[in-house]
Amino acid sequence: MKRLFTSESVTEGHPDKVCDQIADAILDAIFAQDPRSRVACEVTATTDKVFIMGEITTSAVVDVEKVARETIKKIGYEEDGVGFDYRTCEIVTNINKQSADIAMGVDSSIEHKESGSNYDTIGAGDQGMMFGYACNETDAYMPLAIYYAHALTKKLADVRKQGLVDYLRPDGKAQVTVEYNDGVATRIEAVVVSTQHNDKVDIETLRKDVKSLVIDAVIPADLIDSETKYYINPTGRFVIGGPAGDSGLTGRKIIVDTYGGYAAHGGGSFSGKDPTKVDRSATYFARYVAKNVVAAGLADRCELQVAYAIGKANPVSVSIDTFGTGKLTDEELSLALTKVFDFRPLAIIDKLGLAAPVYADTASYGHFGKAHYNWEKLDKVDELKALLK
C-alpha cells in the first residue's frame, strides 16, 4: 500500500522561533546563576516590538532586555528598515513570581509528604500527558520527513550566515513529503522551500541557488527521482518576513519541535519552561526511553505516553505502542520500562542534566534527533536487550 506523509520545519528567523529562542535564552541566563529557578517565560513579537511576560522565581539577576536583543542579533535581524531590528525594536516586560498554589505542589510532592524519599522531593509542575517517539527510518531514530525538513532549514540558515549568497534574510521554512510503500519510506515525493530575501534578487536566481546550495546538498540522491517535485518560493516574492510579516508567539511550533506530526503530541510546549514543568522534561525523557527501545531492537517504532498529576512525583500512567513491531507485547514492555527507567521529575532532571543552561540550542531545528543532547543518549540499550532473554 502506498501513502504520502508530509512534515515541515522553519528557520530560526521564523517569528514563532524568534520568540522560542528569546524565551530559552532567558531561561539559560537564569539557570547559569540559579539552577533551582522556576521559570515560565512567554514571548510574543510583531513589527519592531517584543513582549516578554511570565512567572519567574529566582535569585538570579538577569538583564532580560539585553538577552532578548543579543538573541535577535544572533538570529540575524540586524538590517535597518526591514521592520525588525535588534537595535531599535521596543521590548516590553511583565514578569511576576510563580503562583504559590503551583509552588506548593512542586516544592514537596504528595509522595514526599508521605515518605520523604529523595526523588520524591518535587512533584510534577502540572497535570498532562506527554509523548515520546522513535523509529528506525534514520540514523537519528527520527521520521524521515521531519529529519530532512530540519536539515533543509538548517542548511538554508547556514548558506545565509556563511555569505554564500548575499540576498537571503532570516525567515524561511521547508516541507518534505515522503512516499511510503507497505510502511517503508522509499522516496521523496515533494520538497518545498520558502526563504525570505531582499528585493534585489530575481526569483529565477534564487530558485537556482536554493536548489543547488540547499536542496541538492541535503537530500540524498537515492531518495530523489524524476517524479520528485520542487516548489521554491512558490509565490515568487518573500521580502517581508519575520515578526514584521507575521506576529510570533512561543510554543506555536510544537509539531515542528517534535516529530513533524508523525507521532502524537500532548499539547504542551517547551521553550521558556524550567524542567519542573513535565510537559518539557517528561517529553524529553519519553523520547529518551523510546529511542533506547528502538535502538535495542525491541521495536521498529515506539510511541510512549506518560501522564502526570500536579504535585505528584510518580506518573499516573505509562503506556507504549509499538504498532505491531514489538518483540514483546506492549503490556509486557510497558511494565518492564517502569523498572528500567525512573519517571519521577527530579530523577528525570538529574538523569538528563536539565538543571543547567542547556536550552537555547533546542529552540530551533527541533528538540530531538541531535546527538549531543542527553535525552538522545543510547545508554540503556544493553539493559533493554536483556529483556529479550
XYZ file of C-alpha atoms in Angstrom:
389
model
C 0.000 0.000 0.000
C 1.303 3.453 -0.940
C 0.798 6.569 1.149
C 2.329 10.034 1.435
C 3.326 11.842 4.631
C 4.493 15.451 4.970
C 6.360 17.352 7.706
C 7.583 20.930 7.883
C 10.349 22.860 9.613
C 11.054 26.574 9.972
C 14.279 28.560 10.254
C 15.458 30.346 13.375
C 14.234 33.596 11.805
C 10.612 32.470 11.695
C 8.589 34.753 14.017
C 7.455 31.941 16.320
C 11.006 30.616 16.565
C 12.340 34.100 17.351
C 10.057 34.034 20.390
C 11.069 30.496 21.389
C 14.745 31.403 21.213
C 14.336 34.553 23.307
C 12.425 32.600 25.959
C 15.035 29.835 26.148
C 17.937 32.313 26.114
C 16.363 33.987 29.154
C 15.916 30.570 30.803
C 19.590 29.727 30.175
C 20.768 33.076 31.548
C 18.764 32.471 34.717
C 19.883 28.851 35.099
C 23.535 29.873 34.673
C 23.171 31.673 38.012
C 20.424 29.752 39.802
C 19.610 26.211 38.601
C 16.762 25.936 41.137
C 14.805 28.722 39.472
C 11.194 28.357 38.440
C 10.690 29.832 35.004
C 7.632 30.112 32.789
C 8.559 32.740 30.217
C 6.349 33.632 27.271
C 7.318 35.905 24.385
C 5.378 37.455 21.530
C 6.747 39.609 18.725
C 5.420 41.808 15.956
C 6.733 44.657 13.818
C 9.618 46.162 15.841
C 8.075 45.103 19.170
C 8.793 42.256 21.592
C 6.689 41.457 24.659
C 8.201 39.277 27.406
C 5.936 38.033 30.183
C 5.547 35.193 32.613
C 6.227 33.882 36.095
C 9.812 33.643 37.306
C 11.033 32.870 40.815
C 14.828 33.111 41.071
C 17.807 34.584 42.880
C 19.460 35.317 39.514
C 19.876 38.864 38.297
C 19.423 38.919 34.525
C 19.073 41.817 32.106
C 16.152 40.351 30.194
C 16.108 43.084 27.575
C 19.805 42.638 26.843
C 19.383 38.877 26.454
C 16.498 39.423 24.045
C 18.428 41.896 21.884
C 21.500 39.646 21.753
C 19.307 36.731 20.683
C 17.628 38.726 17.923
C 21.040 39.880 16.677
C 22.394 36.318 16.669
C 19.406 35.179 14.606
C 20.266 37.806 12.004
C 17.799 40.660 12.386
C 20.317 43.478 12.173
C 19.311 45.120 8.915
C 17.814 48.592 9.181
C 14.475 49.243 7.530
C 13.053 45.709 7.309
C 10.599 46.039 10.198
C 12.516 44.113 12.866
C 15.949 45.159 14.129
C 17.657 44.134 17.374
C 18.866 47.701 17.932
C 15.586 49.559 17.564
C 12.761 47.162 18.444
C 10.759 48.083 21.518
C 10.932 45.498 24.312
C 8.202 45.402 26.966
C 8.447 43.109 30.030
C 5.850 41.992 32.557
C 7.276 39.312 34.850
C 5.868 38.062 38.170
C 6.727 35.215 40.550
C 5.415 31.670 40.288
C 2.000 31.162 41.827
C 2.210 29.955 45.438
C -0.555 27.445 44.655
C 1.619 25.809 41.993
C 4.827 26.070 44.018
C 3.397 24.141 46.973
C 2.904 21.053 44.779
C 6.299 21.310 43.088
C 8.334 22.068 46.206
C 7.109 18.989 48.051
C 5.345 16.184 46.239
C 2.431 14.187 47.596
C 4.749 11.177 47.955
C 7.453 13.213 49.705
C 4.996 14.358 52.329
C 4.230 10.690 52.968
C 7.643 9.003 52.577
C 10.403 11.640 52.380
C 12.366 9.694 49.728
C 14.934 11.650 47.697
C 13.462 11.557 44.199
C 10.010 12.234 45.600
C 11.212 15.672 46.743
C 9.430 17.545 43.967
C 6.127 16.905 42.277
C 5.097 17.448 38.688
C 4.604 21.118 37.901
C 1.340 20.419 36.114
C -1.002 17.689 35.042
C -0.876 16.455 31.467
C 0.169 13.735 29.084
C 3.488 13.655 27.251
C 4.635 11.570 24.300
C 7.993 10.307 23.089
C 8.665 8.635 19.769
C 11.433 6.878 17.880
C 11.697 4.806 14.729
C 14.454 3.225 12.670
C 13.893 5.253 9.471
C 17.045 7.362 10.010
C 20.309 7.089 11.949
C 18.902 9.695 14.343
C 15.859 7.464 15.009
C 13.609 10.228 13.672
C 10.903 10.049 10.988
C 12.308 10.761 7.538
C 10.117 13.763 6.663
C 10.891 15.878 9.730
C 14.553 14.813 9.682
C 15.100 16.230 6.202
C 12.802 19.215 6.743
C 15.042 20.281 9.654
C 18.152 19.604 7.591
C 16.851 21.883 4.844
C 16.024 24.825 7.113
C 19.328 24.481 8.956
C 21.201 24.438 5.638
C 19.252 27.462 4.453
C 20.378 29.378 7.551
C 23.977 28.184 7.108
C 24.057 29.396 3.496
C 22.856 32.806 4.679
C 25.278 33.057 7.602
C 28.254 31.887 5.544
C 27.526 34.532 2.927
C 27.352 32.044 0.052
C 24.690 34.345 -1.385
C 24.064 37.931 -0.315
C 20.294 38.290 -0.603
C 18.868 35.881 1.994
C 17.120 37.092 5.152
C 16.441 35.080 8.336
C 12.842 33.909 7.856
C 12.128 30.701 5.974
C 10.557 27.273 6.028
C 10.746 23.885 4.358
C 8.419 20.957 3.816
C 9.184 17.380 2.786
C 6.707 14.792 1.530
C 7.809 11.160 1.823
C 6.287 8.241 -0.047
C 5.794 5.027 1.932
C 5.246 1.643 0.343
C 3.933 -1.027 2.714
C 5.137 1.076 5.644
C 8.675 1.613 4.313
C 9.925 5.072 3.298
C 11.082 4.659 -0.308
C 11.331 8.089 -1.943
C 10.656 11.807 -1.581
C 7.595 12.957 -3.462
C 7.931 16.719 -2.963
C 10.193 19.369 -1.447
C 9.008 22.884 -0.603
C 11.411 25.648 0.437
C 10.410 29.263 1.007
C 13.012 31.812 2.042
C 12.873 35.484 2.851
C 15.063 37.610 0.581
C 15.849 41.210 -0.260
C 14.077 42.967 -3.144
C 17.116 42.979 -5.428
C 17.373 39.302 -6.364
C 15.325 37.892 -9.237
C 13.260 34.806 -8.496
C 14.971 32.515 -11.004
C 18.394 33.196 -9.472
C 17.004 32.490 -6.017
C 15.372 29.243 -7.131
C 18.530 28.052 -8.853
C 20.700 28.857 -5.797
C 18.331 27.253 -3.289
C 18.086 24.102 -5.407
C 21.875 23.709 -5.715
C 23.101 25.074 -2.382
C 20.335 23.788 -0.102
C 18.173 21.009 -1.543
C 20.831 19.137 -3.541
C 23.269 19.479 -0.613
C 20.822 17.921 1.865
C 18.544 15.373 0.196
C 20.280 12.071 -0.722
C 20.181 11.260 -4.412
C 18.735 7.803 -3.788
C 15.564 9.354 -2.340
C 15.008 11.555 -5.397
C 13.739 10.509 -8.819
C 12.394 12.096 -11.983
C 8.934 12.384 -10.431
C 10.062 14.363 -7.360
C 8.509 17.828 -7.324
C 10.211 21.035 -6.184
C 8.470 24.203 -5.041
C 10.887 27.031 -4.232
C 9.313 30.331 -3.130
C 6.086 29.347 -4.906
C 4.503 32.831 -4.728
C 7.581 34.387 -6.316
C 8.140 37.005 -3.579
C 9.015 36.797 0.139
C 10.581 40.149 1.031
C 8.509 40.983 4.104
C 9.187 38.342 6.752
C 9.954 37.609 10.374
C 7.871 39.383 13.022
C 7.281 42.229 10.552
C 5.416 39.854 8.249
C 3.592 37.781 10.849
C 3.374 38.030 14.628
C 5.278 35.397 16.597
C 4.484 33.540 19.817
C 6.271 30.986 22.000
C 5.029 27.432 21.780
C 3.218 27.744 18.476
C 5.503 25.335 16.590
C 5.105 22.284 18.826
C 4.802 19.853 15.911
C 7.925 21.287 14.273
C 9.626 20.932 17.671
C 8.827 17.219 17.972
C 8.135 14.675 15.206
C 6.512 16.632 12.401
C 3.079 15.187 13.092
C 4.250 11.593 12.758
C 3.551 10.872 16.426
C 1.013 12.026 18.993
C 1.585 15.239 20.932
C 0.269 16.005 24.403
C -0.229 19.676 23.603
C 2.338 21.215 25.946
C 5.060 23.434 24.519
C 8.689 23.610 25.652
C 10.536 26.897 25.287
C 10.795 29.191 28.287
C 9.880 26.471 30.792
C 12.126 25.090 33.516
C 12.280 21.275 33.862
C 9.841 21.025 36.770
C 7.291 21.574 34.018
C 6.850 17.972 32.921
C 5.398 18.946 29.576
C 9.032 19.726 28.746
C 11.180 17.406 30.863
C 8.950 14.329 30.657
C 8.605 14.744 26.883
C 12.392 14.752 26.649
C 12.513 11.669 28.867
C 9.843 9.878 26.849
C 11.941 10.433 23.714
C 14.988 9.059 25.568
C 13.071 5.926 26.538
C 11.552 5.384 23.093
C 14.886 5.844 21.322
C 16.597 3.295 23.559
C 13.751 0.828 22.987
C 14.135 1.038 19.200
C 17.947 1.028 19.319
C 17.812 -2.109 21.467
C 15.830 -3.875 18.750
C 12.704 -4.220 20.887
C 10.625 -2.485 18.211
C 10.945 -0.760 14.835
C 8.640 2.032 16.007
C 7.812 3.109 19.523
C 5.451 5.732 20.902
C 5.484 6.200 24.664
C 2.852 8.077 26.658
C 3.430 9.307 30.218
C 0.808 11.162 32.261
C 1.116 13.146 35.499
C -0.990 14.827 38.155
C 0.172 18.167 39.514
C 2.056 17.793 42.790
C 2.561 14.041 42.344
C 6.038 12.652 41.617
C 5.148 9.289 40.111
C 3.273 9.287 36.809
C -0.347 8.215 36.872
C 0.235 6.118 33.745
C 2.987 4.838 31.450
C 1.967 3.105 28.236
C 3.621 2.122 24.979
C 2.529 1.458 21.420
C 4.931 -0.361 19.107
C 2.431 -0.505 16.225
C 2.764 -4.263 15.921
C 6.565 -4.149 15.569
C 7.443 -5.075 19.172
C 9.405 -8.162 20.158
C 7.391 -8.201 23.394
C 3.745 -7.328 23.881
C 3.086 -3.647 24.552
C 1.787 -4.550 28.010
C 4.945 -6.506 28.866
C 7.139 -3.707 27.580
C 5.226 -1.016 29.494
C 5.688 -2.911 32.758
C 9.374 -3.510 32.063
C 10.078 0.146 31.290
C 8.855 1.289 34.707
C 11.537 -0.953 36.239
C 14.352 0.237 33.947
C 13.509 3.957 33.928
C 12.591 6.358 36.760
C 9.876 8.721 35.562
C 9.755 10.995 38.636
C 10.533 14.650 37.797
C 13.637 15.023 39.960
C 15.039 11.724 38.660
C 14.455 12.961 35.096
C 16.147 16.290 35.831
C 19.183 14.538 37.321
C 19.425 11.851 34.639
C 19.212 14.278 31.718
C 21.190 17.121 33.332
C 18.307 19.558 32.950
C 19.192 21.831 35.884
C 21.670 23.649 33.655
C 21.689 26.218 30.817
C 21.144 23.672 28.035
C 18.012 25.051 26.425
C 18.784 27.860 23.955
C 20.097 25.419 21.340
C 16.870 23.406 21.439
C 14.679 26.319 20.345
C 15.385 25.924 16.620
C 15.549 22.944 14.243
C 13.833 20.560 16.635
C 14.262 19.349 20.193
C 15.002 15.776 19.109
C 17.419 13.984 16.824
C 20.525 15.993 17.783
C 23.110 13.564 19.125
C 24.679 15.911 21.689
C 21.549 16.146 23.842
C 21.470 13.950 26.944
C 17.986 12.704 26.034
C 19.434 11.308 22.803
C 21.943 9.026 24.553
C 21.723 5.283 23.984
C 22.959 4.179 27.400
C 20.127 1.768 28.247
C 20.361 -0.408 25.143
C 22.149 -3.362 26.776
C 19.785 -3.355 29.742
C 16.795 -3.335 27.417
C 18.249 -6.063 25.212
C 18.354 -8.274 28.284
C 14.541 -8.156 28.332
C 14.532 -10.313 25.216
C 16.119 -13.107 27.234
